[in-house]
Coordinates of C-alpha atoms in Angstrom, one line a residue:
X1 CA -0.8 -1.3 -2.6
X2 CA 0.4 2.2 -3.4
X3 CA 1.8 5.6 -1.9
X4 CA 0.2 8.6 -2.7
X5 CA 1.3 12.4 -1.6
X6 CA 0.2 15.7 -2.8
X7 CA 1.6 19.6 -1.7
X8 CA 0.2 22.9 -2.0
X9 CA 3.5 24.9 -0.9
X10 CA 4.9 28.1 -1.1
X11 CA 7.6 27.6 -3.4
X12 CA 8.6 24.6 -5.8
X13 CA 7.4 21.3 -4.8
X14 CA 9.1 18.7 -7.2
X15 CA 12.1 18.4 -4.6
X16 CA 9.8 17.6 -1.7
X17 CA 7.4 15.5 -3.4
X18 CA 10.7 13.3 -4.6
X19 CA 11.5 13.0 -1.2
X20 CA 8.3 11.7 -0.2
X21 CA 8.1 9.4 -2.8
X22 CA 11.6 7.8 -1.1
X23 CA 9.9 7.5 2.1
X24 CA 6.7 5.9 0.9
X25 CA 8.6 3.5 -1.4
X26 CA 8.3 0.5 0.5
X27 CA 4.0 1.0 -0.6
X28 CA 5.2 0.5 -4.4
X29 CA 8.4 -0.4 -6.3
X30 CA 6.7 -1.0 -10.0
X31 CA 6.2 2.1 -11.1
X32 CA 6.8 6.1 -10.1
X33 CA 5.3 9.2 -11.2
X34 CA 5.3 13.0 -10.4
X35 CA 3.0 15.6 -11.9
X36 CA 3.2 19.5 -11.1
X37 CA 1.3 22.8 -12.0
X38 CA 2.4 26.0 -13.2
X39 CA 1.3 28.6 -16.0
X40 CA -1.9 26.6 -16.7
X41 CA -0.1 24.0 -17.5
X42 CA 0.8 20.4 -15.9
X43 CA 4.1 18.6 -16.0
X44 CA 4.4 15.4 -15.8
X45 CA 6.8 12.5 -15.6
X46 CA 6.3 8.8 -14.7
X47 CA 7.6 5.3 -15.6
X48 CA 8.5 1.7 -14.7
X49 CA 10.9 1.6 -11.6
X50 CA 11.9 3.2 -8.5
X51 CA 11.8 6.8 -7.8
X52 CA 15.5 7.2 -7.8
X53 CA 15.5 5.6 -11.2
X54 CA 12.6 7.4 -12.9
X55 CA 13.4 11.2 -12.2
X56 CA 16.5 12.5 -13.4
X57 CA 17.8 16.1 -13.2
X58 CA 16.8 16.6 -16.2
X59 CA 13.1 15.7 -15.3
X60 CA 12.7 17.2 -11.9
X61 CA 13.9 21.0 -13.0
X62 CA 11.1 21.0 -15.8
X63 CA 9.0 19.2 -13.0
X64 CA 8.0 23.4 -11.9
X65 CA 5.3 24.8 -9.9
X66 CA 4.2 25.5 -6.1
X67 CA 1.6 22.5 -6.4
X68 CA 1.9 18.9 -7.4
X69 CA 0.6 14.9 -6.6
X70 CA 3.2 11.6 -6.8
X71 CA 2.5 7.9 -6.7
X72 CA 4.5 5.5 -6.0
X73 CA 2.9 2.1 -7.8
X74 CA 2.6 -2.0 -7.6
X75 CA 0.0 -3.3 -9.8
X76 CA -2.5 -6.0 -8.6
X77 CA -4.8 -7.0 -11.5
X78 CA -3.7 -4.6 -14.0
X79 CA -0.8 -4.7 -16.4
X80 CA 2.8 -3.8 -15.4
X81 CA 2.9 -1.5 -18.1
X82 CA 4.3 1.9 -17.9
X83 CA 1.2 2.9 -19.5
X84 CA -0.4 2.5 -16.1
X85 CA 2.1 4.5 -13.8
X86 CA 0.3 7.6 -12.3
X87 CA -1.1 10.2 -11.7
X88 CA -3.1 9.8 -14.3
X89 CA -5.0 12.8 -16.6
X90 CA -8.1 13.8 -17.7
X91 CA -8.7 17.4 -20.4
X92 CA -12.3 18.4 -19.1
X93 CA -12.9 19.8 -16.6
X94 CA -10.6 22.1 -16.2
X95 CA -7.8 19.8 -16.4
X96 CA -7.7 16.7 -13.4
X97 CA -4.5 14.7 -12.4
X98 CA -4.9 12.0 -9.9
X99 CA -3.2 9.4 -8.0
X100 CA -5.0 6.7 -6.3
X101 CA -4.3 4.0 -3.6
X102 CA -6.9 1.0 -3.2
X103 CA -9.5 -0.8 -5.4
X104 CA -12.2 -0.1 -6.8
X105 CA -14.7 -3.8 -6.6
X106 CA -17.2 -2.0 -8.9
X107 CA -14.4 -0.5 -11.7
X108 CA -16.1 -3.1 -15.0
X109 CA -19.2 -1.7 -13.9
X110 CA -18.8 1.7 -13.2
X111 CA -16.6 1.4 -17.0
X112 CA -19.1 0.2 -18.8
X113 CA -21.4 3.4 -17.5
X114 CA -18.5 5.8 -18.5
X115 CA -19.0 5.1 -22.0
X116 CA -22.3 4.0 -22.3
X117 CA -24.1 7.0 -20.4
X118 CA -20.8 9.7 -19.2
X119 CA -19.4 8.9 -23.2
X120 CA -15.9 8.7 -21.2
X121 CA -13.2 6.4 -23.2
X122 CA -11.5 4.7 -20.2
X123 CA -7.7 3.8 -22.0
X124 CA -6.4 1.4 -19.7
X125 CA -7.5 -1.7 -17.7
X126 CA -6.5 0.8 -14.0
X127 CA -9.6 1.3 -12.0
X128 CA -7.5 4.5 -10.8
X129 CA -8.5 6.1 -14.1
X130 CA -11.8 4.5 -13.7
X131 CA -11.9 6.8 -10.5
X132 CA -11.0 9.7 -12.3
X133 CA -13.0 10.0 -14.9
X134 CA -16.4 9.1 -12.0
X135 CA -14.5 12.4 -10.5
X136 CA -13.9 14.4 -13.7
X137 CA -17.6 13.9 -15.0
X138 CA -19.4 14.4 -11.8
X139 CA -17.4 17.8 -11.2
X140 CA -18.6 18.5 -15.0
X141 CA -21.9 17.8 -14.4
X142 CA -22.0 20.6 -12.1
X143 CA -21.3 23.1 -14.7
X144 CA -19.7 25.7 -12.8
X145 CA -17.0 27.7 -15.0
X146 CA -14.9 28.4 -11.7
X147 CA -15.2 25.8 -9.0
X148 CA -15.8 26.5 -5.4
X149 CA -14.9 24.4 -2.4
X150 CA -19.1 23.0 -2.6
X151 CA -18.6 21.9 -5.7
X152 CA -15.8 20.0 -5.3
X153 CA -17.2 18.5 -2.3
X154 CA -20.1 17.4 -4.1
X155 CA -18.0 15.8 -6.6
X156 CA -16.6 14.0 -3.9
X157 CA -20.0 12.9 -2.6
X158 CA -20.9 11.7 -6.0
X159 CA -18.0 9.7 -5.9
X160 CA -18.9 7.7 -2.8
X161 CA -22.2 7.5 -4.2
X162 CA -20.9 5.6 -7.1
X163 CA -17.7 3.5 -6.2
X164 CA -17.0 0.6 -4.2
X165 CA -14.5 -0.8 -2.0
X166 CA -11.1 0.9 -1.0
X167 CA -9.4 3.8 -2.1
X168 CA -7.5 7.2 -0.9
X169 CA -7.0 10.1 -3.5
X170 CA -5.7 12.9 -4.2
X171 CA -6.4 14.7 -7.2
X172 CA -5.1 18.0 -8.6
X173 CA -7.6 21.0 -10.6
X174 CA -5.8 22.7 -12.7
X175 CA -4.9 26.1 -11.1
X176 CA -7.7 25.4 -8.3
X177 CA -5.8 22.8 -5.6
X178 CA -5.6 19.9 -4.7
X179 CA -8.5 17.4 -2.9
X180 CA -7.3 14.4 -1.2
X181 CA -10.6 11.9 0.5
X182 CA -10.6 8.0 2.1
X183 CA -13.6 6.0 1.2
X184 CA -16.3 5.9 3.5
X185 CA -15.0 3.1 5.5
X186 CA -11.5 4.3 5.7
X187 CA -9.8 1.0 4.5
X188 CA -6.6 2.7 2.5
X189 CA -4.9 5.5 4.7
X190 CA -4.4 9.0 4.1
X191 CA -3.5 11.8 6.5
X192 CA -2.5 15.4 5.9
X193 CA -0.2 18.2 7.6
X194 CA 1.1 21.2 8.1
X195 CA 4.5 23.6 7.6
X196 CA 4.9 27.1 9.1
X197 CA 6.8 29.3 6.7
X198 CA 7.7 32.7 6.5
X199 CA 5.3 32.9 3.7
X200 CA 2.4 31.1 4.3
X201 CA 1.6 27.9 5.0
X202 CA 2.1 24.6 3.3
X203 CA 0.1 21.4 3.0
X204 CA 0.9 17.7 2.6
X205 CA -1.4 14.9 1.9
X206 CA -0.2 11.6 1.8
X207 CA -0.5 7.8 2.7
X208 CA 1.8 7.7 5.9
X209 CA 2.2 10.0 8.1
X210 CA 6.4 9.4 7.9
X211 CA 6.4 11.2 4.6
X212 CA 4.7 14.1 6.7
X213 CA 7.5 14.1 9.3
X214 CA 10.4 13.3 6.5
X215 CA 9.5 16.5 5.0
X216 CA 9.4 18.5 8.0
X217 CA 5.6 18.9 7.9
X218 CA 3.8 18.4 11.0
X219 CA 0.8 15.2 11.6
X220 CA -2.5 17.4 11.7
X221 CA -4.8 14.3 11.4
X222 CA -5.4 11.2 9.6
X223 CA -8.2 12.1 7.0
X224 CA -11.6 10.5 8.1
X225 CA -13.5 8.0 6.0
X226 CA -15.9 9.5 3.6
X227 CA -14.1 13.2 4.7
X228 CA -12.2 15.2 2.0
X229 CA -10.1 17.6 2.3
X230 CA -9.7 20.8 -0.3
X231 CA -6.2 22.7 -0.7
X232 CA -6.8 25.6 -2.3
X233 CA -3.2 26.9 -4.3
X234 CA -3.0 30.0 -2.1
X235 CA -2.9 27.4 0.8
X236 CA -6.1 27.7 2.4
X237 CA -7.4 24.5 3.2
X238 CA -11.3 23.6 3.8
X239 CA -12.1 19.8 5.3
X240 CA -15.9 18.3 4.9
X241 CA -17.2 14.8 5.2
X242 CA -19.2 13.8 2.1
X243 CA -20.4 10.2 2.8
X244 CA -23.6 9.7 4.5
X245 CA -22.9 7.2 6.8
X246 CA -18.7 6.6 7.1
X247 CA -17.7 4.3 9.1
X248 CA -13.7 3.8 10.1
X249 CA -12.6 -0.3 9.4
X250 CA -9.2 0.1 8.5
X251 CA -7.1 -2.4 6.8
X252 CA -5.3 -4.6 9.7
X253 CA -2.8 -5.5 7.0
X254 CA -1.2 -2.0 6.8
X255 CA 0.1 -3.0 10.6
X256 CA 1.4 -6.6 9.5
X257 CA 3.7 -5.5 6.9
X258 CA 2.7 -2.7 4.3
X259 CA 3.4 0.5 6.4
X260 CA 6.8 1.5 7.9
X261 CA 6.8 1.1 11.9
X262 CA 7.7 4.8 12.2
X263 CA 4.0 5.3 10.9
X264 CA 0.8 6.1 12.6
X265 CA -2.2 5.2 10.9
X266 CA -5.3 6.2 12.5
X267 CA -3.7 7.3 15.9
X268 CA -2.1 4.0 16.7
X269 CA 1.7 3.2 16.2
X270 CA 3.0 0.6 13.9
X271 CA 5.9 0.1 15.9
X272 CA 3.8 -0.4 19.3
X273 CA 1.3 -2.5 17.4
X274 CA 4.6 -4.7 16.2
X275 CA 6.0 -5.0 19.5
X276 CA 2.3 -6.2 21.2
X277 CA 2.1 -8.6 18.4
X278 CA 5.4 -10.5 18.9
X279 CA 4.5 -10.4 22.6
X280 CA 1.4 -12.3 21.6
X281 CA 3.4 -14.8 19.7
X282 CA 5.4 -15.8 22.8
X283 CA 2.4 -16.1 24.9
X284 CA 1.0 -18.7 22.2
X285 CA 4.0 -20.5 22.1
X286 CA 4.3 -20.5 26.3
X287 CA 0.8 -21.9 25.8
X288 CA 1.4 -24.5 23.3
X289 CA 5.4 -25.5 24.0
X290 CA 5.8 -24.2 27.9
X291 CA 9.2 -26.4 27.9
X292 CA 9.9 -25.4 24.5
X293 CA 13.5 -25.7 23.5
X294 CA 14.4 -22.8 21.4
X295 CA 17.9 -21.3 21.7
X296 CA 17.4 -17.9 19.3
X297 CA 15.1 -16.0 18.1
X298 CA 16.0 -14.4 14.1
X299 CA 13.6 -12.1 12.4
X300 CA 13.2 -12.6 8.2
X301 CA 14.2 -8.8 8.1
X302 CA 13.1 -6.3 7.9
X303 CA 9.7 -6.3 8.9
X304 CA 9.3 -8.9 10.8
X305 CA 12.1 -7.6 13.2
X306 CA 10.3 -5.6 15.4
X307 CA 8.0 -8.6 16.2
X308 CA 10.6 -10.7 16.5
X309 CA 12.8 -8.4 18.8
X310 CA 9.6 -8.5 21.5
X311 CA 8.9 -12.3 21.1
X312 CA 12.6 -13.2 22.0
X313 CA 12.7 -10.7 24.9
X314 CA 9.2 -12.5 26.4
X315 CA 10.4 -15.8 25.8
X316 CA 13.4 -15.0 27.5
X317 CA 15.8 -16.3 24.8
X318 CA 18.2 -14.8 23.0
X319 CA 17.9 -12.4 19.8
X320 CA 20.3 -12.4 17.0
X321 CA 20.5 -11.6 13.2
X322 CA 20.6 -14.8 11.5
X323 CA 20.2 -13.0 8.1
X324 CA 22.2 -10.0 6.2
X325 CA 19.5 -8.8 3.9
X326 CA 20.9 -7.3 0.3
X327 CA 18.9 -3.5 0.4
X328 CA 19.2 -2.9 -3.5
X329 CA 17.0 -6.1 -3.8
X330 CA 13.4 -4.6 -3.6
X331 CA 10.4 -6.6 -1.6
X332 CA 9.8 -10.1 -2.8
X333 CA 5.9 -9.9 -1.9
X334 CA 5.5 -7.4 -4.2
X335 CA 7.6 -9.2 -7.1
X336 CA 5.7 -9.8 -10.3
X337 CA 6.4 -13.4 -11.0
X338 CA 6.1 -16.0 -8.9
X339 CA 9.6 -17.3 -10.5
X340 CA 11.2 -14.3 -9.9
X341 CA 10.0 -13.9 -6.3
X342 CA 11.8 -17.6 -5.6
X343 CA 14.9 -16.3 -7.0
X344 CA 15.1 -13.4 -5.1
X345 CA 15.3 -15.1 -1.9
X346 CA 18.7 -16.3 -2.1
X347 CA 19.7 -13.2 -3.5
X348 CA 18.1 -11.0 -0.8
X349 CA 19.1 -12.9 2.6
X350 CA 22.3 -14.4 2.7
X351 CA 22.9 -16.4 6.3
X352 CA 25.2 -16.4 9.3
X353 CA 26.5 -19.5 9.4
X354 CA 27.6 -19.4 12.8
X355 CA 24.3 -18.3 14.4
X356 CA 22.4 -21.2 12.7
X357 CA 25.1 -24.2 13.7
X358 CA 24.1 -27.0 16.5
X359 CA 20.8 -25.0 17.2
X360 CA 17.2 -24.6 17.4
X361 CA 16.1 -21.8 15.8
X362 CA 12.9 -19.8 15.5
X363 CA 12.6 -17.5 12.4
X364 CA 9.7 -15.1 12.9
X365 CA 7.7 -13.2 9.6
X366 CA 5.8 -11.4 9.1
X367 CA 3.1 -13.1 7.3
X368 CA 3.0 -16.1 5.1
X369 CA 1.7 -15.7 1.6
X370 CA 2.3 -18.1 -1.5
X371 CA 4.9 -19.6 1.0
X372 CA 7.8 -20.1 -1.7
X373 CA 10.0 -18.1 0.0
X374 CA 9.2 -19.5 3.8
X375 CA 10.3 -22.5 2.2
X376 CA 13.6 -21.7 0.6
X377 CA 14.3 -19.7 4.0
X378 CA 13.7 -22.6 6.2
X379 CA 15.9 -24.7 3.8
X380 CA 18.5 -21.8 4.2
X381 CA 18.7 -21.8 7.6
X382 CA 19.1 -26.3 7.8
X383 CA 22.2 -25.5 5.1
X384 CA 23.4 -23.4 7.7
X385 CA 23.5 -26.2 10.2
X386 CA 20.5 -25.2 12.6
X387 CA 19.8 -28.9 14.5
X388 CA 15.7 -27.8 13.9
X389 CA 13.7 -24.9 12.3
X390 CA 10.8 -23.4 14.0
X391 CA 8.8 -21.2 12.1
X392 CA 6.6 -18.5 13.9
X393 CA 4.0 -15.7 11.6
X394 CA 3.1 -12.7 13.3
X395 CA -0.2 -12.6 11.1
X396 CA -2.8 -15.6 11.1
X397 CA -3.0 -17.7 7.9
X398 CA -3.7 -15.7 4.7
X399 CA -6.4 -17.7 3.4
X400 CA -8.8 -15.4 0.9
X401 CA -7.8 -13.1 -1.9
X402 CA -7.7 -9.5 -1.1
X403 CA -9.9 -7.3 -3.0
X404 CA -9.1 -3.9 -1.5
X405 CA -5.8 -3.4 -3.3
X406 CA -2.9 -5.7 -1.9
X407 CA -1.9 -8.4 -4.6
X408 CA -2.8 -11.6 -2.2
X409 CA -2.7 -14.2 -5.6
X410 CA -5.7 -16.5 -6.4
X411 CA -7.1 -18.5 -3.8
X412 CA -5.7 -21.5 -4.8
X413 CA -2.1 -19.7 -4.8
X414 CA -2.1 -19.0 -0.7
X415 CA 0.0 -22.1 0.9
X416 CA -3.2 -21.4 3.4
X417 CA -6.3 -21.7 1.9
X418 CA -8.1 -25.2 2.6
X419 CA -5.1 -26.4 4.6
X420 CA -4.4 -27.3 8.3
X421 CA -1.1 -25.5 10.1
X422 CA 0.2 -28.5 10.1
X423 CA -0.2 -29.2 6.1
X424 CA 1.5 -26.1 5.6
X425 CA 4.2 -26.7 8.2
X426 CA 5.4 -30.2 6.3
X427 CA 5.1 -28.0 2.8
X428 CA 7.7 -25.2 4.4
X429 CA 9.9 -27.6 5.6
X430 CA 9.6 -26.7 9.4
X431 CA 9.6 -28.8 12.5
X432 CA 7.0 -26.3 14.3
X433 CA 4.9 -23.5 12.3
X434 CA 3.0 -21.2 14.8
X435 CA 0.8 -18.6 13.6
X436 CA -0.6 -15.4 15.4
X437 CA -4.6 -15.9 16.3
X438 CA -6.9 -13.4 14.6
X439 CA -8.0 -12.5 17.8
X440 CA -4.8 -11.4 19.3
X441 CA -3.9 -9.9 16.2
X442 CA -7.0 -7.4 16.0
X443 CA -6.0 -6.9 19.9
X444 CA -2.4 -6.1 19.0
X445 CA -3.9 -3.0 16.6
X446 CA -6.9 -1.6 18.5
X447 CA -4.9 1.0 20.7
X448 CA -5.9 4.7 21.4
X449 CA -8.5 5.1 18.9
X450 CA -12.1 4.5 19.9
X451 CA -13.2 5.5 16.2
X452 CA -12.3 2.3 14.9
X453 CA -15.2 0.3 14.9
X454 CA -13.5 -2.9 13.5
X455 CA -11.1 -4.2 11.0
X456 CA -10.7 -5.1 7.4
X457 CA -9.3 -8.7 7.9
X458 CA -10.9 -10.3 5.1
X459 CA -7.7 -12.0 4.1
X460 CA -7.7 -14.3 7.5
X461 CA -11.6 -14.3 7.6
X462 CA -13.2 -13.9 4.5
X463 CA -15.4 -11.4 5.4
X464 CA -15.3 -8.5 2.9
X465 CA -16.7 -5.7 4.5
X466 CA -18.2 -3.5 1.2
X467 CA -20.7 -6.6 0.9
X468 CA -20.7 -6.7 -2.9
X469 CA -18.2 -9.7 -3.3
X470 CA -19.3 -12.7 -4.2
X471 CA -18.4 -16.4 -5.5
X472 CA -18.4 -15.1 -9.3
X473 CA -16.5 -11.8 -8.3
X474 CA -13.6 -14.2 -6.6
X475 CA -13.4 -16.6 -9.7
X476 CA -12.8 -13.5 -12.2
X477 CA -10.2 -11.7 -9.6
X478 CA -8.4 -15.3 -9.3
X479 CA -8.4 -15.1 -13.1
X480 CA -7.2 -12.0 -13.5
X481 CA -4.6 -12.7 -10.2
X482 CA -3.3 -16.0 -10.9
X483 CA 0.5 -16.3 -12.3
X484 CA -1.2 -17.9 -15.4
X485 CA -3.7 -15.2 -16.0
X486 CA -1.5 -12.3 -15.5
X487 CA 0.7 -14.3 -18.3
X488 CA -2.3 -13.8 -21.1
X489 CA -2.0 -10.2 -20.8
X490 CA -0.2 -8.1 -22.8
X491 CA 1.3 -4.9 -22.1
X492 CA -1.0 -1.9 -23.1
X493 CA 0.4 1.6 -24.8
X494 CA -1.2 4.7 -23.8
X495 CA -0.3 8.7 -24.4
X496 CA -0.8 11.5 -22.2
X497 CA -2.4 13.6 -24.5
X498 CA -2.9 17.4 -22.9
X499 CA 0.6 17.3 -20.7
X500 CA 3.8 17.9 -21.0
X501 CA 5.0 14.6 -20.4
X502 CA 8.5 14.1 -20.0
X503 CA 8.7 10.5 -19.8
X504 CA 11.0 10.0 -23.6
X505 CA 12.9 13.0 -22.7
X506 CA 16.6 12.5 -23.7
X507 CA 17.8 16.4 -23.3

């Protein structure tokens, strides 16, 4: 999972684009990267890290220019390497820069035809430069000297025509604008807005519509599947749908944990869609337990909180804190290293002793995942003295790989997959494990928006919704996904020849 954001402003952008990146942090915390335009000529820095980490004052005054993309990055299959951080660039035409949220299901293929028929290196094993360089030569192929609005449209089209699975862009043309588009079934988000000025207007692209708000820019729409939208750099904008038959099947995952609750994806609230889900929880557990005997409710903070907040409230119990989460500890489900995610636990929650002692407690997640860390949590809370520890997920079991860009391990590494709840309630530790039903969950999401025509829930269900997956396809991702696999790999070097690139900059 990554952030993406792109402006076409009035003045410099490298301040607001940093500030964007903050807010849309929480999508990536591998890897950061800005890239502006000014003079006919990009600028560009990215690394390893966080975005407070990777840009310096140094970098962000030569980071100049009234147009520019960001990325905020966590690698799935691909190396950890800062040879990966976007955007990334392409020479012809005209000069490309683009930053990419998603996964491409077809990137060996589509690869393979960049060098064999396009005669396009690919440098890295990213499908996001994949992406570009489909983008880059099907704007060439056009031939056009100064492109218009159709012909970046086409380009777009040609993209759909040609890539699979999930991904929202944005990509820069040197001195032209900037194009952001969804794939045709809308599974990554992407939404863009507006800011009156005394000057003009100005236009922001990006994954969550809290970067839009953060930046005082104002929720125009969330971009439709298949649609792109086209940023000139004198700010006028131009919107057309380039897939032939979109269809909008968003991601249900983005609601369980990936996207801040102060975000609307796709008209419906996170927040709301949090609260109806911990409401859902209770009425399982009313179900199931109706004389249960649970004295508090305590969220795994912090995104389980909002959940866990509703569920306590309908169960008529009371709702406490139970954990004081360390904040300069970064998200353990998007950890590289199954070793290092275990350790942060401990390091990330520490508990209140005297919320825990003489009573039964419900801890309420999110999700469950590998389930390391449900384990050493549970464990945490018995060393605290709780008498017995419930466990409650607001998300049904994870039991398939993802393939549309979230880092869900090999099969074989989900605590879920092939097991009973009550298999994975003696490996956690707990005396009750309750998950959220699929069907509640999808009810939870499906609010005021009558577009959506289903949901991408292939991690709970199996069912990937592209239709090009397969057994074989699954054994190389779990491969390529599994702790041992990503071990093989070494870390790749790569240049970024044709930018000012201001990543070894020691001024």
């Amino acid at each position: 999972m990554c952030g993406i954001v792109g402006i076409v402003s009035t003045s410099n952008v490298n301040q607001t684009l940093y500030d964007a990146l903050t807010v849309l942090q929480h999508r990536g915390q591998d890897a950061a990267g800005i890239v502006t335009f000014q003079d006919d000529r990009f600028y560009l820095r990215k690394d390893n890290g966080l975005v407070r980490d990777v840009f310096r004052t140094r970098h962000m005054r030569r980071l100049v220019g009234n147009v520019g993309i960001g990325h905020v990055r966590y690698p799935t299959a691909g190396s950890a390497s800062s040879a990966e951080a976007q955007p990334f660039y392409v020479n012809s035409p005209y000069g490309i820069t683009l930053a990419h949220n998603g996964n491409l299901t077809n990137a060996d293929e589509l690869s393979r035809d960049l060098f064999r028929t396009d005669l396009r290196h690919i440098n890295t094993n990213s499908d996001s430069e994949v992406l570009l360089n489909v983008f880059a030569h099907e704007l060439q192929k056009l031939g056009k000297l100064n492109p218009t609005k159709d012909e970046i449209f086409a380009a777009v089209s040609a993209v759909h025509e040609r890539c699979r699975g999930a991904y929202a862009v944005i990509a820069m043309v040197t001195g032209y604008g900037i194009v952001g588009f969804r794939d045709p079934n809308g599974i990554r988000p992407a939404c863009y807005g507006v800011r009156e000025t005394e000057v003009g207007k100005e236009y922001m692209i990006a994954s969550e519509s809290v970067a839009l708000n953060a930046a005082g820019f104002k929720l125009v729409r969330d971009i439709a599947p298949g649609e792109a939208v086209y940023i000139e750099t004198d700010g006028t904008l131009y919107t057309q749908q380039c897939a032939p038959k979109p269809h909008l099947i968003p991601c249900i995952f983005e609601h369980v944990y990936f996207a801040r609750p102060d975000t609307i994806l796709d008209k419906v609230s996170v927040y709301k869609a949090r609260l109806r889900m911990g409401e859902t929880l209770a009425d399982k557990v009313l179900r199931e337990r109706p004389e249960h005997d649970i004295d508090v409710v305590m969220p795994i903070p912090d995104t389980s909180r909002t959940s866990a907040m509703q569920m306590a409230h309908r169960l008529g119990v009371k709702f406490r804190e139970g954990f004081i989460k360390n904040r300069y500890i970064g998200r353990t489900f998007i950890m590289p290293g199954q070793k290092m995610r275990k350790k942060s636990v401990r390091q990330k929650l520490n508990p209140i002793d005297l919320e825990f002692k003489g009573k039964n407690v419900m801890l309420v997640d999110d999700s469950i995942v590998r389930g390391t860390t449900c384990e050493e949590i549970v464990q945490m809370a018995r060393d605290a003295g709780a008498r017995k520890v419930y466990f409650a997920s607001a998300a049904p079991p994870v039991r398939y790989p993802n393939v549309y860009g979230i880092d869900m391990p090999a099969a074989g590494e989900l605590i879920a997959h092939g097991r009973t709840v009550e298999e994975i309630q003696d490996l956690i530790g707990a005396d009750w494990l309750v998950y959220q039903d699929l069907e509640d969950l999808i009810t939870c999401v499906s609010d005021v928006n009558p577009e959506i025509e289903a949901w991408e829930c292939s991690v709970f269900d199996g069912n990937y919704i592209t239709g090009d997956i397969d057994a074989t396809y699954l054994a190389n991702l779990e491969d390529q996904r599994s702790e041992s696999g990503k071990a093989k790999k070494n870390p790749e070097m790569a240049t970024d020849n044709g930018i000012i690139d201001l990543h070894n900059d020691e001024d």
